[in-house]
Amino acid sequence: MSTKPIDILLVEDSPEDVELTTLALQENAPSRLNVVENGENAVLYLRKQGDYIHSATPDIIILDINLPRKNGFEVLKEIKNDPQLDKTSVIIFTGADLTEEVLKKNGLLREQVIRKAGDYSDLAQAVNKIALQPSCQNQEEDTLSSVPKPGLKILVVEDNHDDVELLKEILFIKEKYEWRLQHVVRLSEALTRLNEEVFDAVILDLTLPDSRGLDTIKKVREHKSKVPIVVTTGVRDEETGIEAVRNGAQDYLIKGQISADLFIRSVQYAIERANLEHVREELIGYVNHELNNPLTVIMEGISQVADGILGEVNEKQKQFLGKALLHIKRLVRITDDLLDSTMLEFGKVALKKDTFDIVDLGKNALESFRSLAAKKNLDICFNSEQKKLDVYADKDRIQQVFFNLLNNALKYTEKGLIELTIKDKGPVVECAVSDSGNGIKEEDRVRIFRKFERLDPSKLNNAKGAGLGLFICHELVKLHSGNIWVKSKMGEGSQFIFTLPKEKPL
Ligand code: ADP
């Protein structure tokens, strides 16, 4: 047993747990126990800041998860991100039952987590084990990295057995990676497996017995929004690979051209890319939340002042307040669109479907643009042979599609007519927003539905936008199992058409 007393930092807010831990550790190797009662103080202690300038550098940190002023995971993140601290052994000591997913997300090994139970003998044993390691005595070695890292765990979804055998051979050649492949043939089996186990990446064929094409990626995403996906495509089908990446896959490989190095690089790249996407998703959610709430408060305040609710306002003041409101509304729209497009991209928009009259919805949407059209001297009209047409869809989301298309029609048209037409087409309803603007060239008609794609704004009267509106329309219509496309004649105008199923699917 080690003779050097070890320094332990216990981060624990419950006095009762502090007492029990102290008692449990008394039976152990000689140790000095220091206690802090919240996450912020733990970080100060470890960095020797504030009241803790003279604190001892701990050999072991025993960290509770449910802590005030910074939870255990946040403290852990700070430890891992600090090169001075990232070698310190951490034991997570918690009442919670942490899932594999939580462990993985926080870079923890199962053996680092001890459940609070009984006489705390498990904790004492874990501390003893670390205290006996040579690294704890001379602090030169990396205690965490001395635990061998297991190879990646990959789920291969492929119905061609020859292709699977080839992958296995490839990895056999590179056996030092110790990757573990699990193989399933059908998408349904893959979804079940993904629910049951944590995989580092999925290798996904897009022609499976029970699913074909890009929808296959969406279905995997709906199940596991963050798992990295590498799609495999046929030799003459590179286009599909590129489309797959646009639709949520992280990378693609062309069958027949897969070498060991390429395969390993692609999977590692996919994992890195998925991590980055996750960070971006969180950042957009955070920024949106931090911007949107204050913007709504500012908008409300300015509206009240402009409406004279808080006292008389002269014309000049009204004019300035009106301009400010316009800019704020635009900002709110951009932050909403950013969040919506990110949520759609990550398959996180849940539809609230019900039966409603789309003729009524369309008419009302068009009416809300009437005054704007009048300001631009544009005619605006609604056409439908039916007085009422029921669809089964998410009313708010379809209203959003109408608004985006009508908004574009007005934005990109300088003279003439804007029309909204709704037609009964048997099992589906067809809605079309037409304008008499400049039109869209044939080669641009697919790309404008992609994220952040905008045509040359100088040719479109410098109309402002972020290039998200059509992407959102496309994703929302697809989510409803509908279609959306554009017809256009240069110099004459454009027509954006989308379909929606009328009936609830069986
Ligand atoms: P935004 O309008 O914010 O730029 P969208 O995604 O709604 O983004 O549209 C993408 C691009 O498609 C626009 O920048 C514009 O170049 C083009 N576009 C969209 N609607 C029309 C239209 N009705 N007429 C001409 N061009 C259009």
CSV table of N, CA, C and O in Angstrom, one decimal, residues 1-45:
chain,number,residue,atom,x,y,z
A,1,MET,N,0.8,-1.2,0.0
A,1,MET,CA,0.0,0.0,0.0
A,1,MET,C,0.9,1.3,0.0
A,1,MET,O,1.9,1.3,0.6
A,2,SER,N,0.4,2.3,-0.6
A,2,SER,CA,1.1,3.6,-0.7
A,2,SER,C,1.3,4.2,0.7
A,2,SER,O,0.5,4.0,1.5
A,3,THR,N,2.4,4.8,0.9
A,3,THR,CA,2.6,5.5,2.1
A,3,THR,C,2.3,7.0,2.1
A,3,THR,O,2.1,7.6,3.1
A,4,LYS,N,2.4,7.6,0.9
A,4,LYS,CA,2.2,9.0,0.7
A,4,LYS,C,0.7,9.3,0.9
A,4,LYS,O,-0.1,8.7,0.2
A,5,PRO,N,0.3,10.2,1.9
A,5,PRO,CA,-1.1,10.5,2.0
A,5,PRO,C,-1.6,11.1,0.7
A,5,PRO,O,-0.9,12.0,0.1
A,6,ILE,N,-2.8,10.7,0.3
A,6,ILE,CA,-3.3,11.3,-0.9
A,6,ILE,C,-4.3,12.4,-0.6
A,6,ILE,O,-4.9,12.4,0.5
A,7,ASP,N,-4.3,13.4,-1.5
A,7,ASP,CA,-5.2,14.6,-1.3
A,7,ASP,C,-6.5,14.3,-2.1
A,7,ASP,O,-6.4,14.0,-3.3
A,8,ILE,N,-7.6,14.4,-1.4
A,8,ILE,CA,-8.9,14.2,-2.0
A,8,ILE,C,-9.7,15.4,-1.9
A,8,ILE,O,-9.8,16.0,-0.9
A,9,LEU,N,-10.3,15.8,-3.0
A,9,LEU,CA,-11.3,16.9,-3.0
A,9,LEU,C,-12.6,16.3,-3.1
A,9,LEU,O,-12.9,15.6,-4.1
A,10,LEU,N,-13.5,16.5,-2.1
A,10,LEU,CA,-14.8,16.1,-2.1
A,10,LEU,C,-15.7,17.2,-2.5
A,10,LEU,O,-15.8,18.2,-1.8
A,11,VAL,N,-16.5,17.1,-3.6
A,11,VAL,CA,-17.4,18.2,-4.0
A,11,VAL,C,-18.8,17.7,-3.7
A,11,VAL,O,-19.4,16.8,-4.4
A,12,GLU,N,-19.4,18.1,-2.6
A,12,GLU,CA,-20.6,17.5,-2.1
A,12,GLU,C,-21.4,18.6,-1.3
A,12,GLU,O,-20.8,19.3,-0.4
A,13,ASP,N,-22.7,18.7,-1.6
A,13,ASP,CA,-23.4,19.8,-0.9
A,13,ASP,C,-24.2,19.2,0.3
A,13,ASP,O,-24.7,20.0,1.1
A,14,SER,N,-24.3,17.9,0.4
A,14,SER,CA,-25.1,17.4,1.5
A,14,SER,C,-24.2,17.0,2.7
A,14,SER,O,-23.3,16.2,2.6
A,15,PRO,N,-24.4,17.8,3.9
A,15,PRO,CA,-23.5,17.5,5.0
A,15,PRO,C,-23.6,16.1,5.5
A,15,PRO,O,-22.5,15.5,5.9
A,16,GLU,N,-24.7,15.4,5.3
A,16,GLU,CA,-24.8,14.0,5.7
A,16,GLU,C,-23.9,13.2,4.9
A,16,GLU,O,-23.2,12.3,5.4
A,17,ASP,N,-23.9,13.4,3.5
A,17,ASP,CA,-23.0,12.6,2.6
A,17,ASP,C,-21.6,12.9,2.9
A,17,ASP,O,-20.7,12.0,2.8
A,18,VAL,N,-21.3,14.2,3.3
A,18,VAL,CA,-19.9,14.5,3.6
A,18,VAL,C,-19.4,13.6,4.8
A,18,VAL,O,-18.3,13.0,4.8
A,19,GLU,N,-20.3,13.6,5.8
A,19,GLU,CA,-20.0,12.8,7.0
A,19,GLU,C,-19.7,11.3,6.7
A,19,GLU,O,-18.7,10.7,7.1
A,20,LEU,N,-20.7,10.8,5.9
A,20,LEU,CA,-20.6,9.3,5.6
A,20,LEU,C,-19.3,9.1,4.8
A,20,LEU,O,-18.6,8.1,5.0
A,21,THR,N,-19.0,10.0,3.8
A,21,THR,CA,-17.8,9.8,3.0
A,21,THR,C,-16.6,9.8,3.9
A,21,THR,O,-15.6,9.0,3.7
A,22,THR,N,-16.5,10.8,4.8
A,22,THR,CA,-15.3,10.9,5.7
A,22,THR,C,-15.1,9.6,6.5
A,22,THR,O,-14.0,9.1,6.6
A,23,LEU,N,-16.3,9.1,7.0
A,23,LEU,CA,-16.2,7.9,7.8
A,23,LEU,C,-15.7,6.7,6.9
A,23,LEU,O,-14.8,6.0,7.3
A,24,ALA,N,-16.2,6.6,5.7
A,24,ALA,CA,-15.8,5.5,4.8
A,24,ALA,C,-14.4,5.6,4.4
A,24,ALA,O,-13.7,4.5,4.4
A,25,LEU,N,-13.9,6.8,4.2
A,25,LEU,CA,-12.5,6.9,3.8
A,25,LEU,C,-11.5,6.7,4.9
A,25,LEU,O,-10.3,6.5,4.7
A,26,GLN,N,-11.9,6.8,6.2
A,26,GLN,CA,-11.0,6.6,7.3
A,26,GLN,C,-10.4,5.2,7.3
A,26,GLN,O,-9.3,5.0,7.8
A,27,GLU,N,-11.2,4.3,6.8
A,27,GLU,CA,-10.7,2.9,6.7
A,27,GLU,C,-9.6,2.7,5.7
A,27,GLU,O,-9.0,1.7,5.6
A,28,ASN,N,-9.4,3.7,4.8
A,28,ASN,CA,-8.6,3.6,3.6
A,28,ASN,C,-7.2,3.9,3.9
A,28,ASN,O,-6.7,4.2,5.0
A,29,ALA,N,-6.5,4.0,2.7
A,29,ALA,CA,-5.1,4.5,2.7
A,29,ALA,C,-5.1,5.9,3.3
A,29,ALA,O,-6.1,6.6,3.2
A,30,PRO,N,-4.0,6.4,3.9
A,30,PRO,CA,-4.0,7.7,4.5
A,30,PRO,C,-4.3,8.8,3.5
A,30,PRO,O,-3.8,8.8,2.4
A,31,SER,N,-5.2,9.6,3.9
A,31,SER,CA,-5.6,10.7,2.9
A,31,SER,C,-6.0,12.0,3.7
A,31,SER,O,-6.3,12.0,4.8
A,32,ARG,N,-5.9,13.0,2.9
A,32,ARG,CA,-6.4,14.4,3.4
A,32,ARG,C,-7.6,14.7,2.6
A,32,ARG,O,-7.6,14.8,1.4
A,33,LEU,N,-8.7,14.9,3.3
A,33,LEU,CA,-10.0,15.2,2.6
A,33,LEU,C,-10.3,16.7,2.7
A,33,LEU,O,-10.4,17.2,3.8
A,34,ASN,N,-10.5,17.3,1.6
A,34,ASN,CA,-10.9,18.7,1.6
A,34,ASN,C,-12.3,18.7,1.0
A,34,ASN,O,-12.6,18.0,0.0
A,35,VAL,N,-13.2,19.6,1.5
A,35,VAL,CA,-14.6,19.5,1.0
A,35,VAL,C,-15.0,20.9,0.5
A,35,VAL,O,-14.7,22.0,1.1
A,36,VAL,N,-15.6,21.0,-0.6
A,36,VAL,CA,-16.3,22.2,-1.1
A,36,VAL,C,-17.7,21.8,-1.4
A,36,VAL,O,-18.0,20.7,-1.8
A,37,GLU,N,-18.7,22.8,-1.2
A,37,GLU,CA,-20.1,22.4,-1.2
A,37,GLU,C,-20.8,22.8,-2.5
A,37,GLU,O,-22.0,22.6,-2.6
A,38,ASN,N,-20.1,23.4,-3.5
A,38,ASN,CA,-20.8,23.7,-4.7
A,38,ASN,C,-19.8,23.6,-5.9
A,38,ASN,O,-18.6,23.7,-5.7
A,39,GLY,N,-20.4,23.6,-7.1
A,39,GLY,CA,-19.6,23.5,-8.3
A,39,GLY,C,-18.7,24.6,-8.6
A,39,GLY,O,-17.5,24.5,-9.0
A,40,GLU,N,-19.2,25.9,-8.3
A,40,GLU,CA,-18.3,27.0,-8.6
A,40,GLU,C,-17.1,27.0,-7.7
A,40,GLU,O,-16.0,27.3,-8.1
A,41,ASN,N,-17.3,26.7,-6.4
A,41,ASN,CA,-16.2,26.6,-5.5
A,41,ASN,C,-15.2,25.5,-5.8
A,41,ASN,O,-14.0,25.6,-5.6
A,42,ALA,N,-15.7,24.4,-6.4
A,42,ALA,CA,-14.9,23.3,-6.8
A,42,ALA,C,-13.9,23.8,-7.9
A,42,ALA,O,-12.7,23.5,-7.8
A,43,VAL,N,-14.4,24.6,-8.8
A,43,VAL,CA,-13.5,25.1,-9.9
A,43,VAL,C,-12.5,26.1,-9.3
A,43,VAL,O,-11.3,26.0,-9.7
A,44,LEU,N,-13.0,27.0,-8.4
A,44,LEU,CA,-12.0,27.9,-7.8
A,44,LEU,C,-10.9,27.2,-7.0
A,44,LEU,O,-9.8,27.5,-7.1
A,45,TYR,N,-11.4,26.1,-6.3
A,45,TYR,CA,-10.4,25.3,-5.5
A,45,TYR,C,-9.3,24.7,-6.5
A,45,TYR,O,-8.1,24.8,-6.2
